[in-house]
Amino acid sequence: MAIVFADTAWVLISSALVLFMLPGLALFYGGMVRRKNVLSSMMHSFVVMGIVAVLWVVVGYSLAFSHGNWFVGGLDHIFLQGIDYNSTTGTIPTYAFIAFQGMFAIITPALISGAVVGRIKFKSYIAFVIIWSLLVYAPVCHWVWGGGFLTGEALDFAGGTVVHITSGISALAILVFLGKRRGYGVDVIKPHNVTLTLLGAGLLWFGWFGFNAGSALAADKIAALAFMTTFVAPAAAGLTWMIVEWFGTGKPTALGFATGILAGLVAITPAAGFVTPMAAIAIGIVAGIVCYSAVMLKGKLGYDDSLDVFGVHGVGGTTGALLTGVFATVGATGLLSGNAHQLFLQFEGVVITMVYAVVCTLVIGFVLDKTLGLKVSVSEENIGLDQTQHGEKGYNF
Amino acid sequence: MAIVFADTAWVLISSALVLFMLPGLALFYGGMVRRKNVLSSMMHSFVVMGIVAVLWVVVGYSLAFSHGNWFVGGLDHIFLQGIDYNSTTGTIPTYAFIAFQGMFAIITPALISGAVVGRIKFKSYIAFVIIWSLLVYAPVCHWVWGGGFLTGEALDFAGGTVVHITSGISALAILVFLGKRRGYGVDVIKPHNVTLTLLGAGLLWFGWFGFNAGSALAADKIAALAFMTTFVAPAAAGLTWMIVEWFGTGKPTALGFATGILAGLVAITPAAGFVTPMAAIAIGIVAGIVCYSAVMLKGKLGYDDSLDVFGVHGVGGTTGALLTGVFATVGATGLLSGNAHQLFLQFEGVVITMVYAVVCTLVIGFVLDKTLGLKVSVSEENIGLDQTQHGEKGYNF
Amino acid sequence: MAIVFADTAWVLISSALVLFMLPGLALFYGGMVRRKNVLSSMMHSFVVMGIVAVLWVVVGYSLAFSHGNWFVGGLDHIFLQGIDYNSTTGTIPTYAFIAFQGMFAIITPALISGAVVGRIKFKSYIAFVIIWSLLVYAPVCHWVWGGGFLTGEALDFAGGTVVHITSGISALAILVFLGKRRGYGVDVIKPHNVTLTLLGAGLLWFGWFGFNAGSALAADKIAALAFMTTFVAPAAAGLTWMIVEWFGTGKPTALGFATGILAGLVAITPAAGFVTPMAAIAIGIVAGIVCYSAVMLKGKLGYDDSLDVFGVHGVGGTTGALLTGVFATVGATGLLSGNAHQLFLQFEGVVITMVYAVVCTLVIGFVLDKTLGLKVSVSEENIGLDQTQHGEKGYNF
Amino acid sequence: MKYVIAIIRPERLDSVTRELQKIEVNRLTVSPVSGYGAQKGYLEVYRAFEREVNLLEKIKLEIAVNDNFLAPTIEAIQKGAKTNEKGEIGDGKIFVLPIEDVIRISTGEVGSDAI
Amino acid sequence: MKYVIAIIRPERLDSVTRELQKIEVNRLTVSPVSGYGAQKGYLEVYRAFEREVNLLEKIKLEIAVNDNFLAPTIEAIQKGAKTNEKGEIGDGKIFVLPIEDVIRISTGEVGSDAI
Amino acid sequence: MKYVIAIIRPERLDSVTRELQKIEVNRLTVSPVSGYGAQKGYLEVYRAFEREVNLLEKIKLEIAVNDNFLAPTIEAIQKGAKTNEKGEIGDGKIFVLPIEDVIRISTGEVGSDAI
Ligand SMILES: Nc1ncnc2c1ncn2[C@@H]1O[C@H](COP(=O)(O)OP(=O)(O)O)[C@@H](O)[C@H]1O
Ligand SMILES: Nc1ncnc2c1ncn2[C@@H]1O[C@H](COP(=O)(O)OP(=O)(O)O)[C@@H](O)[C@H]1O
Ligand SMILES: Nc1ncnc2c1ncn2[C@@H]1O[C@H](COP(=O)(O)OP(=O)(O)O)[C@@H](O)[C@H]1O
């Protein structure tokens, strides 16, 4: 089939934008940790670009998108067998589709890293990323987008469930084995460089336009709609977070605003091409309040989801997935358009994904903890992961 | 009407590029202030992404672009009423047009912040941005691009008048109420991190391709022309600034070069799709000299336009607007093509805009100063705005 | 001829991406030098955007791409004579082509700067960039892409020879006159800020999608292929570098991973649109091993190619050029497809380019050393180039 | 009057200042430093080069105290700076230097009143 | 010989060095520090946590002087460091410590000649 | 016990620590500072402003030593810190201050044992 050049250009640039979110994430997370862990934290995002890119073309893409069963794809396309530069998917070259989807496979495990900074062994992190990508990401991606049992049921425009719920809930599950950073809860572990975090938020938003609007897989009206919602939802969420924080603590922080933007981006992801801009603002406002509350609650519950992966991605992703079932009006209908069933389908998708991701992550965590060991020693944690895991320091004279 | 996919792709990616200028601006400004004000300064750019994005879809877009009178648009499209994802504007979805124009509405007030860093109250800044956006930006945008009385008269390809002159002159006006930073003129208040500023300049240039070439609203020959002029004019301006500074002070600074690039970008903005690349180089050279002189003059006049918003955007925007009337040859004619009248029209546009922006800004400033108060206390200024306005610090151990 | 809008959009955004590599390079290099040289090092990349952009439209483009002889183009298009916004090249406006090619002309000399940081006079650097661009870049570009004697012989999809081999080998040659930094080999001169370097690597990869996939000059299947190979090759190279280093020294460094990514990007450049993704992975793996070895060897040989321009660009570019002759299957054939002759042509292209670039660089270096002087004084080197060449410091309180 | 210089682990800063506040020593100066000592360092790698380094990140506290405050100050620092009950290598050191004079700039007070 | 340590506001660095140059004290060492003192701090917020902190950015000057230079040096610092005529809380402090010896590395000079 | 403060060039840090290790002084604290001294500075330019500044980047070493280690420590620093045989302006200075007490936090050792 002939490809549409404009769609190809759009998906290619969108793919580049999504990959660009990885340096963004590295900065976002890296700025929030202590100086002694900055490279370790950034490497958690960078190394995934290496690992999952290769893994994806070797086997991941096939598991997620080739013809298989209700649960997982087959092995028809391992090593990209049967695909060449002439192959097409929809109106674009299959290679463009594989690259675009590969970027999603990359960012998802990298998101989890925010929960485990400052104490996970680098080699165990690598093992975790590989196994989790195959065991959790590939199947869930197949369920929702690749022809699996949720395809055509739960609405997920750009990955609220596939990306954010899986990563958010897995971040929580892995903490069972990793526990807290030393001093957490007693000392305030403050971000060493908030300018990095702000810049990271900027890169993430920029890249997210590719993430969401690129998910239209065409430079069409739906892409424009998804772009628009990805523009206003995070804006509304950032403002909401800021206002709530201002009233709550007396100060509107830059970090809070940036986190709010992120919460809005997460929440609009599943809805991006299904809702109007005004609904997007509503979703952003709700996400701002709900995620803020989730993050505040952490302070009370005392688990150390260090950079609030669950509070932002898990909670924000769930919020977005459910609200998609409420507000959907474009190309699908939700509760407010009289289709209550969609909300149920959304709920079902969320629950199944959560349970599956938690169980798998617990198993992976257990096995890795017993074999490689997940957590560094006390003395390594004290000195910092940059020196102990990577033999280098972020900053020298 | 059917949309053109290629144009849609181009305007969408251009919109993302323009939004990306905000983190760029945050870095550009943030690097130039003292450590204790870095987050405050960056937040001036970030928070505008939140505020104006929402404001724009709620009412701004309608005021600027809906059918109204010679002065301002109507309220037909508040809350984006009457527009859905099927609506088109020219060859692209209206949502793409709204998003693209929204980015311009965002960056304009953010530019002003460079003049007021280190001493403006955060809540007053927010109030200022909201009021100024409605009172100054929306009408001027309507005049020039939305069907108002300057539409089709003054040439302004991508916002020399609408964006740079309004912000540059308003930056100057607001200083009437804010005065100088403490120690200004006695101590040299040096940039705390020039690498941030350089990186910011890089992001700005990158984003500016979307700003200018995206303003063609199509992926056509005019877009390519505007791209080309946006490529060479800042190059010429940066070199010119560097050479003049080298002769003047004996050293070519990195900050000077970056500022020169910015001056060139500003000056080519109104001209981008109307002039040849060689004319763009001429405009860049003139902008480099004129803006450098304006910035030097500040040292003599003693007002504290902290990061030279007037010197670069006000003066550069004016230079560009007038030179558009001199060099225009593509799709319009200027002085050198025998159309002296165009230069008069440009001049008229500049003067009317300046007067209007100054008057409004003075009024807004006066009211805010009497109500919320514009300036922080001496002790807050000493401690820095990061801690006093936002309760955080840019850098921790 | 009518242009294709989608191709125009793609080449324009690709051009912006390539220009964005310059701030990326500035960060990549700037992070690796000492604090006292950070601005100097960043300016080496920034100032080239100014100089070569102007030089390119004045004369460079004409020398490279206008009709000339086997060795160099003519002067038909100096000052872009004979070209206006209606001119087309293939399916895009000529202005888009000129801009895109101009970006390549910019990044090439900037790459060289990594070898000379911390000791070259700024004015001599500028002189070097101007002369080298005209004497080396323009002719070699003409040979390979502009109708010169290698056009249609040596395969070079996006500049393995034109960009990376010329810059890599010239970096080595110029060291004949610049020698080592003081203390090199005795003290370990460590990167002052690895977060900048990582971010730089991120920007470079992002921009490289424009570099390679944009080189298709159309938003077509070849662009998608080139995108895909530019996605997986650096991933494989980064992983390979990391693994080799891990075994070699016991620690996988972030800097090593980033350097590996870069090596992979360099090596896939000539091959990007000619090989399959699986071949790209093979090229990445080989590049990771070969470039790592080259960089390690430097430690033994004792020359001070400060930031390993030769080890990464020279060696990586050569590896890529030769492997293109091995793996080419799309639109050309290589050794593995039974066309051994192509490998010979690749080899020929590499050798001729290397010899030419070395000889020219030695001559330029010799002349500049005798006239302006290439190296700063011992005391200037001690104090650092930021203060002595630019009169500023990267960081202030 | 004494000038107390303490080198501690960055992660103990909060608990040290907490202990100090309990005894109402609430003036001090903090700076980030790197240290080298009994605590084992790690292999550091930079491209072709690798080397054993011991430079670890530490925090330096400087506290000027009147003589009667010296003992409690030292005790408070010790209490706050210890990683655990028994103390671990790398917990840091305290140096006590003599001060001859102190001047408070804003008021011009001198000597022990100015501390 | 004395070792003068002064903690001042960052924004006063320029005026202090200006005053010092007037009396020809033109050797000193500067570093950024954070301080904690009488000057009220501000609420600091980090996600779920908020806390009153007093750590404010300051500059530390270190100046080794011969005894006859001590008084003018202190005076010059005071003059330059004061926010205004009457002084404000947070303007900083000066500590004077004894020095036993000074060595200039390049020449090997020792004692008061080396200062 | 003495508190040795040395201001050296950043690029000499490695060679100084190497010399110190030879004499088994392997405890010290390092921090980045800026210095002002005999070494000529350079014109600094910031937009409309330009000024002669002498603030150059330096490294500060702090080493607490027992008295018998003082002389070799100073010698080792001098050896490592010199740019070349004859020494150059800007190579830095060493200040020796008295210490009254040292406490090792982890063990509670005090005095010269704790150094
Ligand atoms: N003699 C000394 N002189 C200067 N600094 C020292 C000295 N001894 C220790 N330090 C500082 O104290 C830190 C902790 O000391 P270290 O010897 O590692 O462990 P411990 O605290 O158990 O003695 C060091 O990193 C160094 O900064
Ligand atoms: N006793 C002390 N020991 C160490 N540092 C001190 C001491 N007192 C003050 N400082 C330093 O001086 C700075 C200014 O002191 P502060 O008490 O805030 O105001 P003032 O200068 O009016 O006394 C503090 O931030 C701190 O860095
Ligand atoms: N009297 C002093 N007090 C404090 N610091 C000093 C003093 N003299 C020199 N220094 C520090 O030592 C550094 C080197 O001294 P300088 O006078 O430039 O050269 P030299 O080492 O040849 O004497 C200075 O930059 C400064 O940081």
PDB file of C-alpha atoms in Angstrom, chain C residues 296-357:
ATOM      1  CA  MET C 296      41.885   3.334  25.154  1.00  0.00           C
ATOM      2  CA  LEU C 297      44.842   3.310  22.806  1.00  0.00           C
ATOM      3  CA  LYS C 298      45.111   7.076  23.121  1.00  0.00           C
ATOM      4  CA  GLY C 299      45.913   6.583  26.778  1.00  0.00           C
ATOM      5  CA  LYS C 300      48.904   4.573  25.659  1.00  0.00           C
ATOM      6  CA  LEU C 301      50.037   6.687  22.720  1.00  0.00           C
ATOM      7  CA  GLY C 302      49.977   9.826  24.797  1.00  0.00           C
ATOM      8  CA  TYR C 303      48.678  12.441  22.351  1.00  0.00           C
ATOM      9  CA  ASP C 304      46.042  14.723  23.802  1.00  0.00           C
ATOM     10  CA  ASP C 305      42.978  14.485  21.572  1.00  0.00           C
ATOM     11  CA  SER C 306      41.228  15.942  24.559  1.00  0.00           C
ATOM     12  CA  LEU C 307      37.659  14.812  23.991  1.00  0.00           C
ATOM     13  CA  ASP C 308      38.458  11.941  21.625  1.00  0.00           C
ATOM     14  CA  VAL C 309      37.355  13.467  18.353  1.00  0.00           C
ATOM     15  CA  PHE C 310      39.593  11.171  16.387  1.00  0.00           C
ATOM     16  CA  GLY C 311      38.748   8.114  18.460  1.00  0.00           C
ATOM     17  CA  VAL C 312      35.024   8.627  18.003  1.00  0.00           C
ATOM     18  CA  HIS C 313      34.516  10.541  14.746  1.00  0.00           C
ATOM     19  CA  GLY C 314      37.620   9.569  12.817  1.00  0.00           C
ATOM     20  CA  VAL C 315      37.602   5.913  13.771  1.00  0.00           C
ATOM     21  CA  GLY C 316      33.815   5.627  13.979  1.00  0.00           C
ATOM     22  CA  GLY C 317      33.349   7.367  10.636  1.00  0.00           C
ATOM     23  CA  THR C 318      35.855   5.073   8.982  1.00  0.00           C
ATOM     24  CA  THR C 319      34.279   2.002  10.532  1.00  0.00           C
ATOM     25  CA  GLY C 320      30.889   3.114   9.290  1.00  0.00           C
ATOM     26  CA  ALA C 321      32.109   3.962   5.801  1.00  0.00           C
ATOM     27  CA  LEU C 322      33.730   0.569   5.375  1.00  0.00           C
ATOM     28  CA  LEU C 323      30.834  -1.366   6.905  1.00  0.00           C
ATOM     29  CA  THR C 324      28.466   0.422   4.549  1.00  0.00           C
ATOM     30  CA  GLY C 325      30.414  -1.295   1.809  1.00  0.00           C
ATOM     31  CA  VAL C 326      29.866  -4.579   3.614  1.00  0.00           C
ATOM     32  CA  PHE C 327      26.231  -4.411   4.665  1.00  0.00           C
ATOM     33  CA  ALA C 328      24.541  -2.266   2.013  1.00  0.00           C
ATOM     34  CA  THR C 329      21.395  -3.918   0.688  1.00  0.00           C
ATOM     35  CA  VAL C 330      18.876  -1.153   0.141  1.00  0.00           C
ATOM     36  CA  GLY C 331      19.347   0.911  -3.010  1.00  0.00           C
ATOM     37  CA  ALA C 332      22.928  -0.335  -3.269  1.00  0.00           C
ATOM     38  CA  THR C 333      24.831  -3.517  -2.632  1.00  0.00           C
ATOM     39  CA  GLY C 334      27.826  -4.307  -0.487  1.00  0.00           C
ATOM     40  CA  LEU C 335      30.224  -7.150   0.125  1.00  0.00           C
ATOM     41  CA  LEU C 336      27.650  -9.406   1.750  1.00  0.00           C
ATOM     42  CA  SER C 337      25.402  -8.991  -1.257  1.00  0.00           C
ATOM     43  CA  GLY C 338      28.298 -10.027  -3.425  1.00  0.00           C
ATOM     44  CA  ASN C 339      29.512  -6.586  -4.454  1.00  0.00           C
ATOM     45  CA  ALA C 340      33.073  -6.561  -3.185  1.00  0.00           C
ATOM     46  CA  HIS C 341      33.847  -3.629  -5.419  1.00  0.00           C
ATOM     47  CA  GLN C 342      31.738  -1.354  -3.257  1.00  0.00           C
ATOM     48  CA  LEU C 343      33.994  -2.036  -0.310  1.00  0.00           C
ATOM     49  CA  PHE C 344      36.929  -0.999  -2.427  1.00  0.00           C
ATOM     50  CA  LEU C 345      35.140   2.212  -3.415  1.00  0.00           C
ATOM     51  CA  GLN C 346      34.429   2.916   0.231  1.00  0.00           C
ATOM     52  CA  PHE C 347      38.038   2.318   1.094  1.00  0.00           C
ATOM     53  CA  GLU C 348      39.176   4.588  -1.688  1.00  0.00           C
ATOM     54  CA  GLY C 349      36.832   7.342  -0.515  1.00  0.00           C
ATOM     55  CA  VAL C 350      38.110   7.087   3.036  1.00  0.00           C
ATOM     56  CA  VAL C 351      41.778   7.168   2.106  1.00  0.00           C
ATOM     57  CA  ILE C 352      41.527  10.033  -0.346  1.00  0.00           C
ATOM     58  CA  THR C 353      39.501  12.094   2.103  1.00  0.00           C
ATOM     59  CA  MET C 354      41.861  11.388   4.957  1.00  0.00           C
ATOM     60  CA  VAL C 355      44.969  12.269   3.029  1.00  0.00           C
ATOM     61  CA  TYR C 356      43.407  15.429   1.679  1.00  0.00           C
ATOM     62  CA  ALA C 357      42.087  16.558   5.049  1.00  0.00           C
TER      63      ALA C 357
END
